[in-house]
């Protein structure tokens, strides 16, 4: 399994890929949810020895993009290249608001991209995910309460076992 971080070269090998969409911490003291998601994917990837790419919009080593457009362009290209986009939105308006994620979700679902939505009911502001859950269900996007369930479904999509 390969992990490609923000602004690194996207693989062109046609291997399946999961993009980890959702709020990114902007403060050093706010932990990211993505390492846990990567650990779950690594532990559950059923096709040992077969390629899988995980695309993360977070920067390796915490280096931010020199230009905002570089980050936005990379994320757009990575989401378009993904087999499935895993949206995990542990909404916290103070620490992980996810406003950009809202837009990305609408764009990707509207374009018919394969997506999975995870929206934990125990997050600080679950009421702020209500509209996304509604949109997901109207578009046939599966919704899960836990990151483990969302990861498991994304891997099911990748392996074509739906």
Short mmCIF file of N, CA and C in Angstrom, two decimals:
data_model
loop_
_atom_site.label_atom_id
_atom_site.label_comp_id
_atom_site.label_asym_id
_atom_site.label_seq_id
_atom_site.Cartn_x
_atom_site.Cartn_y
_atom_site.Cartn_z
N UNK A 1 0.85 -1.17 0.00
CA UNK A 1 0.00 0.00 0.00
C UNK A 1 0.89 1.24 0.00
N UNK A 2 0.59 2.17 -0.87
CA UNK A 2 1.34 3.42 -0.94
C UNK A 2 0.48 4.56 -0.44
N UNK A 3 1.09 5.46 0.31
CA UNK A 3 0.41 6.67 0.77
C UNK A 3 1.04 7.85 0.04
N UNK A 4 0.22 8.57 -0.69
CA UNK A 4 0.66 9.75 -1.42
C UNK A 4 0.08 10.97 -0.70
N UNK A 5 0.96 11.85 -0.29
CA UNK A 5 0.56 13.02 0.47
C UNK A 5 0.41 14.23 -0.47
N UNK A 6 -0.13 15.30 0.09
CA UNK A 6 -0.42 16.52 -0.67
C UNK A 6 0.75 16.97 -1.53
N UNK A 7 0.42 17.24 -2.78
CA UNK A 7 1.33 17.79 -3.77
C UNK A 7 2.43 16.85 -4.21
N UNK A 8 2.39 15.59 -3.77
CA UNK A 8 3.31 14.58 -4.30
C UNK A 8 2.72 14.05 -5.61
N UNK A 9 3.56 13.46 -6.43
CA UNK A 9 3.12 12.97 -7.74
C UNK A 9 2.03 11.91 -7.57
N UNK A 10 0.98 12.07 -8.34
CA UNK A 10 -0.09 11.08 -8.33
C UNK A 10 0.34 9.88 -9.16
N UNK A 11 0.00 8.68 -8.70
CA UNK A 11 0.39 7.50 -9.47
C UNK A 11 -0.37 7.43 -10.78
N UNK A 12 0.29 6.96 -11.79
CA UNK A 12 -0.35 6.80 -13.08
C UNK A 12 -0.46 5.35 -13.48
N UNK A 13 -0.41 4.47 -12.47
CA UNK A 13 -0.38 3.04 -12.76
C UNK A 13 -1.75 2.39 -12.83
N UNK A 14 -2.79 3.16 -12.65
CA UNK A 14 -4.14 2.59 -12.74
C UNK A 14 -4.54 1.75 -11.55
N UNK A 15 -3.74 1.73 -10.50
CA UNK A 15 -4.10 0.95 -9.32
C UNK A 15 -5.24 1.64 -8.59
N UNK A 16 -6.01 0.88 -7.83
CA UNK A 16 -7.12 1.49 -7.09
C UNK A 16 -6.59 2.50 -6.08
N UNK A 17 -7.40 3.52 -5.81
CA UNK A 17 -6.99 4.58 -4.90
C UNK A 17 -8.17 5.06 -4.07
N UNK A 18 -7.88 5.38 -2.83
CA UNK A 18 -8.86 5.96 -1.91
C UNK A 18 -8.37 7.35 -1.53
N UNK A 19 -9.20 8.36 -1.73
CA UNK A 19 -8.88 9.72 -1.31
C UNK A 19 -9.53 9.96 0.05
N UNK A 20 -8.76 10.47 1.01
CA UNK A 20 -9.26 10.74 2.35
C UNK A 20 -9.70 12.20 2.46
N UNK A 21 -10.98 12.43 2.22
CA UNK A 21 -11.54 13.78 2.24
C UNK A 21 -12.15 14.07 3.60
N UNK A 22 -12.00 15.29 4.03
CA UNK A 22 -12.57 15.71 5.30
C UNK A 22 -11.76 16.86 5.85
N UNK A 23 -12.16 17.36 7.01
CA UNK A 23 -11.46 18.51 7.55
C UNK A 23 -10.02 18.19 7.94
N UNK A 24 -9.15 19.15 7.66
CA UNK A 24 -7.73 19.04 7.99
C UNK A 24 -7.42 20.01 9.12
N UNK A 25 -6.75 19.53 10.16
CA UNK A 25 -6.41 20.44 11.25
C UNK A 25 -5.54 21.59 10.77
N UNK A 26 -5.84 22.78 11.26
CA UNK A 26 -5.01 23.93 10.90
C UNK A 26 -4.11 24.35 12.05
N UNK A 27 -4.33 23.75 13.21
CA UNK A 27 -3.50 24.05 14.38
C UNK A 27 -2.71 22.81 14.78
N UNK A 28 -1.50 23.03 15.26
CA UNK A 28 -0.61 21.92 15.64
C UNK A 28 -1.19 21.06 16.77
N UNK A 29 -1.99 21.66 17.64
CA UNK A 29 -2.50 20.93 18.80
C UNK A 29 -3.77 20.13 18.50
N UNK A 30 -4.25 20.18 17.25
CA UNK A 30 -5.44 19.42 16.86
C UNK A 30 -4.98 18.17 16.10
N UNK A 31 -5.27 16.99 16.63
CA UNK A 31 -4.81 15.78 15.95
C UNK A 31 -5.61 15.51 14.67
N UNK A 32 -4.93 14.96 13.70
CA UNK A 32 -5.56 14.57 12.45
C UNK A 32 -6.21 13.20 12.61
N UNK A 33 -7.30 13.01 11.92
CA UNK A 33 -7.99 11.71 11.90
C UNK A 33 -7.38 10.80 10.84
N UNK A 34 -6.62 11.34 9.90
CA UNK A 34 -6.14 10.56 8.76
C UNK A 34 -5.15 9.44 9.12
N UNK A 35 -4.21 9.62 10.06
CA UNK A 35 -3.34 8.49 10.41
C UNK A 35 -4.14 7.27 10.88
N UNK A 36 -5.19 7.50 11.64
CA UNK A 36 -6.04 6.38 12.06
C UNK A 36 -6.73 5.71 10.90
N UNK A 37 -7.17 6.52 9.94
CA UNK A 37 -7.82 5.96 8.74
C UNK A 37 -6.81 5.13 7.94
N UNK A 38 -5.59 5.64 7.80
CA UNK A 38 -4.55 4.90 7.07
C UNK A 38 -4.25 3.59 7.77
N UNK A 39 -4.17 3.61 9.09
CA UNK A 39 -3.93 2.37 9.84
C UNK A 39 -5.05 1.36 9.62
N UNK A 40 -6.30 1.83 9.63
CA UNK A 40 -7.43 0.93 9.38
C UNK A 40 -7.38 0.35 7.97
N UNK A 41 -7.06 1.18 7.00
CA UNK A 41 -6.98 0.70 5.62
C UNK A 41 -5.87 -0.35 5.50
N UNK A 42 -4.72 -0.03 6.05
CA UNK A 42 -3.58 -0.96 5.99
C UNK A 42 -3.94 -2.30 6.64
N UNK A 43 -4.61 -2.27 7.77
CA UNK A 43 -4.97 -3.50 8.49
C UNK A 43 -6.03 -4.31 7.76
N UNK A 44 -6.86 -3.64 6.97
CA UNK A 44 -7.99 -4.32 6.34
C UNK A 44 -7.82 -4.56 4.85
N UNK A 45 -6.75 -4.06 4.26
CA UNK A 45 -6.58 -4.22 2.81
C UNK A 45 -6.49 -5.72 2.52
N UNK A 46 -7.51 -6.24 1.84
CA UNK A 46 -7.63 -7.69 1.67
C UNK A 46 -6.73 -8.28 0.60
N UNK A 47 -6.21 -7.49 -0.27
CA UNK A 47 -5.47 -8.01 -1.41
C UNK A 47 -3.97 -7.85 -1.17
N UNK A 48 -3.45 -8.62 -0.24
CA UNK A 48 -2.03 -8.53 0.09
C UNK A 48 -1.18 -8.67 -1.16
N UNK A 49 -0.25 -7.76 -1.29
CA UNK A 49 0.62 -7.78 -2.45
C UNK A 49 0.08 -7.03 -3.65
N UNK A 50 -1.21 -6.75 -3.65
CA UNK A 50 -1.79 -5.97 -4.76
C UNK A 50 -1.72 -4.49 -4.41
N UNK A 51 -1.53 -3.67 -5.43
CA UNK A 51 -1.35 -2.24 -5.15
C UNK A 51 -2.64 -1.57 -4.68
N UNK A 52 -2.48 -0.64 -3.79
CA UNK A 52 -3.54 0.26 -3.35
C UNK A 52 -2.85 1.57 -3.01
N UNK A 53 -3.43 2.66 -3.44
CA UNK A 53 -2.90 3.97 -3.12
C UNK A 53 -3.90 4.71 -2.24
N UNK A 54 -3.39 5.29 -1.18
CA UNK A 54 -4.19 6.16 -0.33
C UNK A 54 -3.70 7.58 -0.59
N UNK A 55 -4.63 8.45 -0.93
CA UNK A 55 -4.31 9.84 -1.26
C UNK A 55 -4.75 10.72 -0.10
N UNK A 56 -3.80 11.41 0.49
CA UNK A 56 -4.08 12.27 1.64
C UNK A 56 -3.77 13.72 1.31
N UNK A 57 -4.70 14.63 1.54
CA UNK A 57 -4.45 16.04 1.26
C UNK A 57 -3.60 16.74 2.31
N UNK A 58 -3.12 15.99 3.30
CA UNK A 58 -2.24 16.59 4.30
C UNK A 58 -0.80 16.51 3.79
N UNK A 59 -0.01 17.48 4.18
CA UNK A 59 1.37 17.57 3.72
C UNK A 59 2.28 16.67 4.54
N UNK A 60 3.20 16.03 3.88
CA UNK A 60 4.21 15.24 4.57
C UNK A 60 5.08 16.19 5.40
N UNK A 61 5.25 15.86 6.65
CA UNK A 61 6.07 16.70 7.51
C UNK A 61 5.43 18.02 7.88
N UNK A 62 4.15 18.18 7.58
CA UNK A 62 3.44 19.41 7.94
C UNK A 62 3.77 20.62 7.09
N UNK A 63 4.49 20.42 5.98
CA UNK A 63 4.83 21.55 5.10
C UNK A 63 3.59 22.00 4.34
N UNK A 64 3.23 23.23 4.49
CA UNK A 64 2.08 23.77 3.78
C UNK A 64 2.49 24.19 2.37
N UNK A 65 1.52 24.25 1.49
CA UNK A 65 1.78 24.66 0.11
C UNK A 65 2.25 26.10 0.06
N UNK A 66 3.21 26.37 -0.81
CA UNK A 66 3.68 27.74 -0.98
C UNK A 66 2.58 28.61 -1.59
N UNK A 67 1.78 27.99 -2.46
CA UNK A 67 0.67 28.70 -3.10
C UNK A 67 -0.61 27.91 -2.87
N UNK A 68 -1.63 28.60 -2.45
CA UNK A 68 -2.93 27.98 -2.18
C UNK A 68 -3.43 27.20 -3.39
N UNK A 69 -3.28 27.78 -4.58
CA UNK A 69 -3.75 27.13 -5.81
C UNK A 69 -3.09 25.77 -6.02
N UNK A 70 -1.82 25.64 -5.62
CA UNK A 70 -1.14 24.35 -5.77
C UNK A 70 -1.85 23.27 -4.96
N UNK A 71 -2.26 23.60 -3.75
CA UNK A 71 -2.97 22.64 -2.90
C UNK A 71 -4.33 22.31 -3.49
N UNK A 72 -5.08 23.31 -3.87
CA UNK A 72 -6.42 23.10 -4.42
C UNK A 72 -6.34 22.27 -5.71
N UNK A 73 -5.40 22.59 -6.58
CA UNK A 73 -5.26 21.85 -7.83
C UNK A 73 -4.90 20.39 -7.58
N UNK A 74 -3.97 20.15 -6.62
CA UNK A 74 -3.59 18.77 -6.31
C UNK A 74 -4.79 18.00 -5.77
N UNK A 75 -5.51 18.60 -4.83
CA UNK A 75 -6.67 17.92 -4.25
C UNK A 75 -7.72 17.60 -5.30
N UNK A 76 -7.98 18.53 -6.18
CA UNK A 76 -8.97 18.29 -7.25
C UNK A 76 -8.54 17.15 -8.15
N UNK A 77 -7.28 17.13 -8.53
CA UNK A 77 -6.76 16.06 -9.39
C UNK A 77 -6.77 14.72 -8.66
N UNK A 78 -6.41 14.74 -7.38
CA UNK A 78 -6.37 13.49 -6.60
C UNK A 78 -7.78 12.93 -6.40
N UNK A 79 -8.75 13.78 -6.12
CA UNK A 79 -10.13 13.29 -5.97
C UNK A 79 -10.63 12.71 -7.29
N UNK A 80 -10.28 13.35 -8.40
CA UNK A 80 -10.72 12.86 -9.71
C UNK A 80 -10.05 11.53 -10.05
N UNK A 81 -8.84 11.31 -9.55
CA UNK A 81 -8.10 10.08 -9.84
C UNK A 81 -8.50 8.92 -8.94
N UNK A 82 -9.19 9.22 -7.84
CA UNK A 82 -9.52 8.19 -6.86
C UNK A 82 -10.60 7.24 -7.36
N UNK A 83 -10.48 5.99 -6.96
CA UNK A 83 -11.53 5.01 -7.21
C UNK A 83 -12.74 5.32 -6.36
N UNK A 84 -12.48 5.73 -5.13
CA UNK A 84 -13.53 6.09 -4.18
C UNK A 84 -13.00 7.21 -3.29
N UNK A 85 -13.89 8.13 -2.94
CA UNK A 85 -13.55 9.22 -2.03
C UNK A 85 -14.22 8.93 -0.69
N UNK A 86 -13.39 8.80 0.32
CA UNK A 86 -13.90 8.54 1.66
C UNK A 86 -13.97 9.88 2.39
N UNK A 87 -15.19 10.35 2.61
CA UNK A 87 -15.41 11.57 3.37
C UNK A 87 -15.63 11.20 4.82
N UNK A 88 -14.78 11.69 5.70
CA UNK A 88 -14.95 11.49 7.14
C UNK A 88 -15.03 12.89 7.75
N UNK A 89 -16.17 13.18 8.40
CA UNK A 89 -16.40 14.54 8.86
C UNK A 89 -16.75 14.54 10.35
N UNK A 90 -15.71 14.53 11.20
CA UNK A 90 -15.93 14.63 12.65
C UNK A 90 -16.11 16.11 13.01
N UNK A 91 -17.23 16.65 12.63
CA UNK A 91 -17.48 18.10 12.66
C UNK A 91 -17.26 18.71 14.04
N UNK A 92 -16.38 19.69 14.08
CA UNK A 92 -16.12 20.47 15.28
C UNK A 92 -15.91 21.90 14.78
N UNK A 93 -16.89 22.75 14.96
CA UNK A 93 -16.82 24.09 14.39
C UNK A 93 -15.63 24.90 14.91
N UNK A 94 -15.10 24.55 16.07
CA UNK A 94 -13.94 25.28 16.60
C UNK A 94 -12.61 24.72 16.08
N UNK A 95 -12.53 23.39 15.90
CA UNK A 95 -11.24 22.78 15.57
C UNK A 95 -11.18 22.14 14.18
N UNK A 96 -12.28 21.57 13.73
CA UNK A 96 -12.34 20.90 12.42
C UNK A 96 -13.66 21.26 11.74
N UNK A 97 -13.79 22.52 11.29
CA UNK A 97 -15.08 22.94 10.74
C UNK A 97 -15.47 22.25 9.43
N UNK A 98 -14.52 21.99 8.56
CA UNK A 98 -14.81 21.26 7.33
C UNK A 98 -15.64 22.02 6.30
N UNK A 99 -15.53 23.32 6.26
CA UNK A 99 -16.32 24.10 5.30
C UNK A 99 -15.95 23.77 3.86
N UNK A 100 -14.65 23.64 3.59
CA UNK A 100 -14.22 23.28 2.24
C UNK A 100 -14.71 21.88 1.89
N UNK A 101 -14.72 20.99 2.88
CA UNK A 101 -15.20 19.62 2.67
C UNK A 101 -16.65 19.62 2.20
N UNK A 102 -17.45 20.53 2.73
CA UNK A 102 -18.85 20.62 2.28
C UNK A 102 -18.92 20.85 0.78
N UNK A 103 -18.11 21.77 0.31
CA UNK A 103 -18.11 22.10 -1.13
C UNK A 103 -17.61 20.91 -1.94
N UNK A 104 -16.52 20.31 -1.49
CA UNK A 104 -15.97 19.16 -2.21
C UNK A 104 -16.99 18.02 -2.28
N UNK A 105 -17.67 17.77 -1.19
CA UNK A 105 -18.68 16.72 -1.18
C UNK A 105 -19.76 17.00 -2.23
N UNK A 106 -20.27 18.22 -2.25
CA UNK A 106 -21.29 18.58 -3.24
C UNK A 106 -20.79 18.45 -4.66
N UNK A 107 -19.57 18.89 -4.91
CA UNK A 107 -18.99 18.78 -6.25
C UNK A 107 -18.85 17.32 -6.66
N UNK A 108 -18.25 16.52 -5.78
CA UNK A 108 -17.96 15.14 -6.14
C UNK A 108 -19.23 14.30 -6.29
N UNK A 109 -20.17 14.49 -5.40
CA UNK A 109 -21.43 13.74 -5.50
C UNK A 109 -22.19 14.20 -6.74
N UNK A 110 -22.16 15.50 -7.00
CA UNK A 110 -22.84 16.04 -8.18
C UNK A 110 -22.24 15.54 -9.48
N UNK A 111 -20.95 15.23 -9.47
CA UNK A 111 -20.28 14.69 -10.65
C UNK A 111 -20.44 13.18 -10.77
N UNK A 112 -21.08 12.58 -9.78
CA UNK A 112 -21.30 11.13 -9.81
C UNK A 112 -20.10 10.31 -9.41
N UNK A 113 -19.14 10.93 -8.73
CA UNK A 113 -17.97 10.17 -8.28
C UNK A 113 -18.37 9.21 -7.17
N UNK A 114 -17.68 8.09 -7.13
CA UNK A 114 -17.93 7.08 -6.09
C UNK A 114 -17.48 7.65 -4.76
N UNK A 115 -18.39 7.65 -3.78
CA UNK A 115 -18.08 8.25 -2.48
C UNK A 115 -18.69 7.45 -1.35
N UNK A 116 -18.12 7.66 -0.17
CA UNK A 116 -18.60 7.10 1.08
C UNK A 116 -18.58 8.26 2.07
N UNK A 117 -19.63 8.39 2.87
CA UNK A 117 -19.68 9.45 3.86
C UNK A 117 -19.69 8.87 5.26
N UNK A 118 -18.77 9.34 6.08
CA UNK A 118 -18.76 9.00 7.49
C UNK A 118 -19.00 10.26 8.29
N UNK A 119 -20.01 10.20 9.16
CA UNK A 119 -20.38 11.36 9.97
C UNK A 119 -20.70 10.87 11.38
N UNK A 120 -19.73 10.93 12.28
CA UNK A 120 -19.95 10.37 13.61
C UNK A 120 -20.97 11.17 14.42
N UNK A 121 -21.98 10.49 14.96
CA UNK A 121 -22.99 11.21 15.74
C UNK A 121 -22.44 11.78 17.04
N UNK A 122 -21.29 11.30 17.50
CA UNK A 122 -20.71 11.79 18.74
C UNK A 122 -19.71 12.92 18.58
N UNK A 123 -19.58 13.46 17.37
CA UNK A 123 -18.65 14.57 17.18
C UNK A 123 -19.24 15.83 17.84
N UNK A 124 -18.42 16.87 18.05
CA UNK A 124 -18.91 18.05 18.75
C UNK A 124 -20.11 18.74 18.10
N UNK A 125 -20.22 18.71 16.77
CA UNK A 125 -21.32 19.39 16.08
C UNK A 125 -21.98 18.50 15.04
N UNK A 126 -22.57 17.37 15.45
CA UNK A 126 -23.17 16.45 14.49
C UNK A 126 -24.34 17.06 13.72
N UNK A 127 -25.00 18.03 14.31
CA UNK A 127 -26.13 18.66 13.63
C UNK A 127 -25.69 19.37 12.35
N UNK A 128 -24.42 19.72 12.26
CA UNK A 128 -23.89 20.40 11.08
C UNK A 128 -23.59 19.43 9.93
N UNK A 129 -23.78 18.15 10.17
CA UNK A 129 -23.62 17.15 9.10
C UNK A 129 -24.97 16.72 8.54
N UNK A 130 -26.04 17.17 9.12
CA UNK A 130 -27.38 16.71 8.74
C UNK A 130 -27.65 16.91 7.24
N UNK A 131 -27.31 18.06 6.69
CA UNK A 131 -27.58 18.31 5.28
C UNK A 131 -26.75 17.40 4.39
N UNK A 132 -25.46 17.19 4.73
CA UNK A 132 -24.63 16.29 3.94
C UNK A 132 -25.19 14.87 3.94
N UNK A 133 -25.66 14.43 5.09
CA UNK A 133 -26.26 13.10 5.18
C UNK A 133 -27.50 13.02 4.29
N UNK A 134 -28.29 14.05 4.31
CA UNK A 134 -29.49 14.10 3.46
C UNK A 134 -29.10 14.02 1.98
N UNK A 135 -28.13 14.83 1.58
CA UNK A 135 -27.67 14.83 0.17
C UNK A 135 -27.10 13.46 -0.19
N UNK A 136 -26.32 12.89 0.70
CA UNK A 136 -25.72 11.58 0.44
C UNK A 136 -26.82 10.55 0.16
N UNK A 137 -27.80 10.50 1.00
CA UNK A 137 -28.87 9.50 0.83
C UNK A 137 -29.65 9.74 -0.46
N UNK A 138 -29.87 10.98 -0.83
CA UNK A 138 -30.59 11.28 -2.08
C UNK A 138 -29.80 10.84 -3.31
N UNK A 139 -28.48 10.79 -3.16
CA UNK A 139 -27.62 10.41 -4.29
C UNK A 139 -27.09 8.99 -4.18
N UNK A 140 -27.60 8.23 -3.22
CA UNK A 140 -27.19 6.84 -3.08
C UNK A 140 -25.80 6.65 -2.51
N UNK A 141 -25.28 7.66 -1.83
CA UNK A 141 -23.97 7.56 -1.19
C UNK A 141 -24.17 6.92 0.19
N UNK A 142 -23.48 5.81 0.48
CA UNK A 142 -23.65 5.18 1.79
C UNK A 142 -23.11 6.06 2.91
N UNK A 143 -23.80 6.02 4.04
CA UNK A 143 -23.45 6.85 5.20
C UNK A 143 -23.15 5.93 6.38
N UNK A 144 -22.07 6.22 7.09
CA UNK A 144 -21.66 5.40 8.23
C UNK A 144 -21.37 6.28 9.44
N UNK A 145 -21.54 5.69 10.63
CA UNK A 145 -21.32 6.40 11.89
C UNK A 145 -19.89 6.29 12.40
N UNK A 146 -19.14 5.30 11.93
CA UNK A 146 -17.78 5.11 12.43
C UNK A 146 -16.78 5.12 11.27
N UNK A 147 -15.57 5.50 11.60
CA UNK A 147 -14.51 5.50 10.60
C UNK A 147 -14.22 4.08 10.13
N UNK A 148 -14.27 3.12 11.04
CA UNK A 148 -14.01 1.72 10.66
C UNK A 148 -15.04 1.24 9.63
N UNK A 149 -16.30 1.58 9.82
CA UNK A 149 -17.34 1.17 8.85
C UNK A 149 -17.14 1.86 7.51
N UNK A 150 -16.80 3.15 7.54
CA UNK A 150 -16.59 3.89 6.30
C UNK A 150 -15.39 3.32 5.54
N UNK A 151 -14.31 3.01 6.25
CA UNK A 151 -13.13 2.41 5.63
C UNK A 151 -13.49 1.05 5.03
N UNK A 152 -14.20 0.23 5.79
CA UNK A 152 -14.57 -1.10 5.30
C UNK A 152 -15.38 -0.99 4.01
N UNK A 153 -16.30 -0.04 3.95
CA UNK A 153 -17.09 0.10 2.72
C UNK A 153 -16.24 0.63 1.57
N UNK A 154 -15.36 1.58 1.83
CA UNK A 154 -14.49 2.08 0.78
C UNK A 154 -13.64 0.94 0.20
N UNK A 155 -13.16 0.07 1.05
CA UNK A 155 -12.37 -1.08 0.56
C UNK A 155 -13.24 -2.06 -0.23
N UNK A 156 -14.49 -2.18 0.15
CA UNK A 156 -15.40 -3.01 -0.62
C UNK A 156 -15.59 -2.43 -2.02
N UNK A 157 -15.71 -1.13 -2.10
CA UNK A 157 -15.83 -0.48 -3.41
C UNK A 157 -14.58 -0.74 -4.23
N UNK A 158 -13.43 -0.56 -3.62
CA UNK A 158 -12.15 -0.73 -4.32
C UNK A 158 -11.98 -2.14 -4.85
N UNK A 159 -12.38 -3.11 -4.06
CA UNK A 159 -12.21 -4.50 -4.48
C UNK A 159 -13.35 -4.99 -5.38
N UNK A 160 -14.36 -4.15 -5.56
CA UNK A 160 -15.47 -4.52 -6.45
C UNK A 160 -16.37 -5.61 -5.90
N UNK A 161 -16.40 -5.76 -4.59
CA UNK A 161 -17.20 -6.83 -3.99
C UNK A 161 -18.58 -6.35 -3.54
N UNK A 162 -19.02 -5.21 -4.02
CA UNK A 162 -20.34 -4.73 -3.62
C UNK A 162 -21.43 -5.58 -4.20
#
